[in-house]
């Protein structure tokens, strides 16, 4: 009987742990932002990592546009693949639990788009199509920036 009780307690604790983990994984570590957006609370190094990823996305965007303008598809491939899914692999499991689900999926889809642009350029997809893909991706940048802010934990 005693053993059964312990098993039940262990099981409940286990379920509770999973539930807490799932809660954080979906909701992330968030608070009210300073300007009406929701702030994700991170360590300074985690914030720096995300911001450097962001600057990578901006320079990829610039590289893609410049490549298309100059008819240089190698430049497009190089710029877009540098901001593809390879970049997302840098995120630690701890950081992943702090980021809300919606932000994670939007972020991943932008990195996937960058790989798709690289792939399209490799397959000689016409420039207007590539611009259309990039323009669709930029709507995701705008959507995410209008909803989220990053805040350093005190
Ligand atoms: C999933 C959400 C998300 C997506 C998608 C996203 N960003 Fe960001 N980005 C952020 C957040 C959050 C910040 C920090 C904003 C703040 O704290 O005010 C940020 C900041 C930035 C910064 C500032 C970097 C710095 O050093 O301060 C740049 C530049 C940037 N993003 C570019 C982009 C570009 C270009 C894209 C699309 C190709 C993009 N971002 C897509 C969430 C996102």
XYZ file of C-alpha atoms and ligand atoms in Angstrom:
197
model
C 0.000 0.000 0.000
C 2.773 2.417 1.030
C 4.583 1.643 -2.151
C 1.474 2.449 -4.176
C 1.117 5.821 -2.491
C 4.725 6.674 -3.274
C 4.188 5.663 -6.864
C 1.151 7.925 -7.058
C 3.070 10.852 -5.562
C 5.997 10.278 -7.907
C 3.622 10.129 -10.846
C 1.857 13.348 -9.797
C 5.178 15.151 -9.360
C 6.247 13.941 -12.759
C 3.017 15.197 -14.353
C 3.407 18.525 -12.544
C 6.973 18.929 -13.827
C 5.880 18.214 -17.386
C 2.932 20.614 -17.020
C 5.151 23.435 -15.721
C 7.646 22.806 -18.475
C 4.869 22.767 -21.122
C 3.413 25.999 -19.676
C 6.767 27.778 -20.030
C 7.398 26.248 -23.419
C 4.131 27.714 -24.737
C 3.949 30.953 -22.806
C 7.657 31.696 -22.401
C 9.141 34.009 -19.789
C 7.161 37.143 -20.548
C 5.995 40.360 -18.893
C 4.310 43.630 -19.858
C 6.550 45.677 -22.153
C 7.377 49.399 -21.922
C 5.438 50.392 -25.053
C 2.359 48.188 -25.214
C 4.204 45.162 -26.599
C 4.872 41.996 -24.618
C 8.434 41.752 -23.315
C 10.359 38.487 -23.266
C 12.637 38.470 -20.216
C 16.117 37.099 -20.942
C 19.673 37.074 -19.638
C 21.843 39.707 -21.263
C 23.799 37.053 -23.218
C 20.573 35.507 -24.540
C 19.317 38.932 -25.632
C 22.658 39.636 -27.316
C 22.442 36.317 -29.158
C 18.958 37.101 -30.488
C 19.886 40.668 -31.449
C 22.959 39.477 -33.333
C 20.734 36.950 -35.111
C 18.466 39.876 -35.986
C 21.320 41.904 -37.444
C 22.163 38.776 -39.452
C 18.594 38.774 -40.808
C 18.881 42.446 -41.741
C 22.174 41.951 -43.556
C 20.750 38.868 -45.304
C 17.832 41.016 -46.492
C 20.252 43.662 -47.739
C 22.403 41.010 -49.465
C 19.403 39.427 -51.185
C 18.163 42.802 -52.498
C 21.626 43.827 -53.654
C 22.153 40.446 -55.340
C 18.808 40.689 -57.155
C 19.542 44.292 -58.202
C 22.904 43.336 -59.633
C 21.640 40.104 -61.170
C 24.138 38.271 -58.974
C 22.354 35.093 -57.852
C 25.458 33.781 -56.083
C 25.223 36.806 -53.808
C 21.546 36.004 -53.152
C 22.377 32.390 -52.301
C 25.233 33.378 -50.004
C 23.230 36.058 -48.166
C 20.068 34.018 -47.657
C 21.690 30.751 -46.655
C 23.731 32.571 -43.984
C 20.409 33.380 -42.233
C 18.822 29.955 -42.728
C 18.021 27.214 -40.213
C 21.731 26.798 -39.363
C 21.468 29.993 -37.305
C 18.522 28.704 -35.252
C 20.665 25.788 -34.039
C 22.557 28.222 -31.755
C 19.618 28.575 -29.355
C 20.065 26.653 -26.079
C 17.220 24.593 -24.549
C 17.073 27.149 -21.684
C 16.523 29.978 -24.143
C 13.915 27.916 -25.997
C 11.794 27.613 -22.836
C 11.892 31.397 -22.309
C 10.669 32.232 -25.805
C 6.889 32.099 -26.274
C 5.623 29.468 -28.739
C 4.287 32.053 -31.189
C 7.653 33.849 -31.322
C 9.545 30.581 -31.748
C 7.403 29.426 -34.639
C 7.488 32.827 -36.379
C 11.268 32.975 -35.922
C 11.766 29.441 -37.273
C 9.564 30.175 -40.262
C 11.725 33.212 -41.154
C 14.868 31.037 -41.069
C 13.066 28.433 -43.211
C 12.092 31.193 -45.674
C 15.743 32.219 -45.967
C 16.678 28.627 -46.890
C 13.782 28.573 -49.364
C 15.092 31.786 -50.987
C 18.588 30.254 -51.262
C 17.051 27.170 -52.805
C 14.985 29.225 -55.268
C 18.064 31.214 -56.336
C 19.999 27.975 -56.844
C 17.180 26.678 -59.013
C 17.231 29.825 -61.159
C 13.796 31.022 -60.055
C 13.205 34.446 -61.719
C 14.138 37.573 -59.730
C 10.538 38.899 -59.327
C 9.583 35.612 -57.658
C 12.530 35.922 -55.275
C 11.516 39.473 -54.411
C 8.001 38.240 -53.722
C 9.337 35.576 -51.360
C 11.457 38.151 -49.537
C 8.541 40.554 -49.301
C 6.381 37.808 -47.736
C 9.168 37.129 -45.249
C 9.434 40.801 -44.336
C 5.777 40.810 -43.288
C 6.806 38.274 -40.616
C 9.622 40.576 -39.398
C 7.081 43.380 -39.091
C 4.478 41.206 -37.350
C 6.933 39.933 -34.765
C 8.439 43.362 -34.061
C 5.019 44.852 -33.494
C 4.161 42.228 -30.866
C 7.367 41.536 -28.910
C 10.144 43.328 -27.096
C 13.223 41.936 -25.348
C 13.995 42.818 -21.752
C 17.038 41.972 -19.655
C 16.288 40.231 -16.346
C 17.386 42.283 -13.306
C 9.946 35.938 -34.111
C 10.108 37.342 -33.898
C 10.986 38.134 -34.820
C 11.128 37.986 -36.168
C 10.422 37.027 -37.109
C 12.094 38.987 -36.567
N 12.515 39.700 -35.485
Fe 13.896 41.202 -35.477
N 13.652 41.454 -33.482
C 12.750 40.763 -32.699
C 12.746 41.302 -31.367
C 11.877 40.810 -30.218
C 13.692 42.357 -31.358
C 14.018 43.272 -30.187
C 13.037 44.424 -30.230
C 13.026 45.266 -28.977
O 13.480 44.823 -27.904
O 12.511 46.398 -29.075
C 14.245 42.416 -32.708
C 15.234 43.293 -33.107
C 15.700 43.417 -34.404
C 16.751 44.309 -34.822
C 17.578 45.209 -33.916
C 18.900 44.516 -33.630
C 19.779 45.217 -32.595
O 20.976 44.960 -32.602
O 19.255 45.989 -31.792
C 16.885 44.146 -36.172
C 17.860 44.886 -37.097
C 15.924 43.157 -36.600
N 15.223 42.711 -35.491
C 15.759 42.736 -37.911
C 14.870 41.749 -38.316
C 14.635 41.366 -39.700
C 15.276 42.002 -40.911
C 13.726 40.351 -39.676
C 13.123 39.568 -40.802
C 13.956 39.126 -41.893
C 13.395 40.112 -38.282
N 14.102 40.976 -37.491
C 12.504 39.157 -37.873
C 11.971 39.710 -33.099
C 11.846 39.230 -34.399
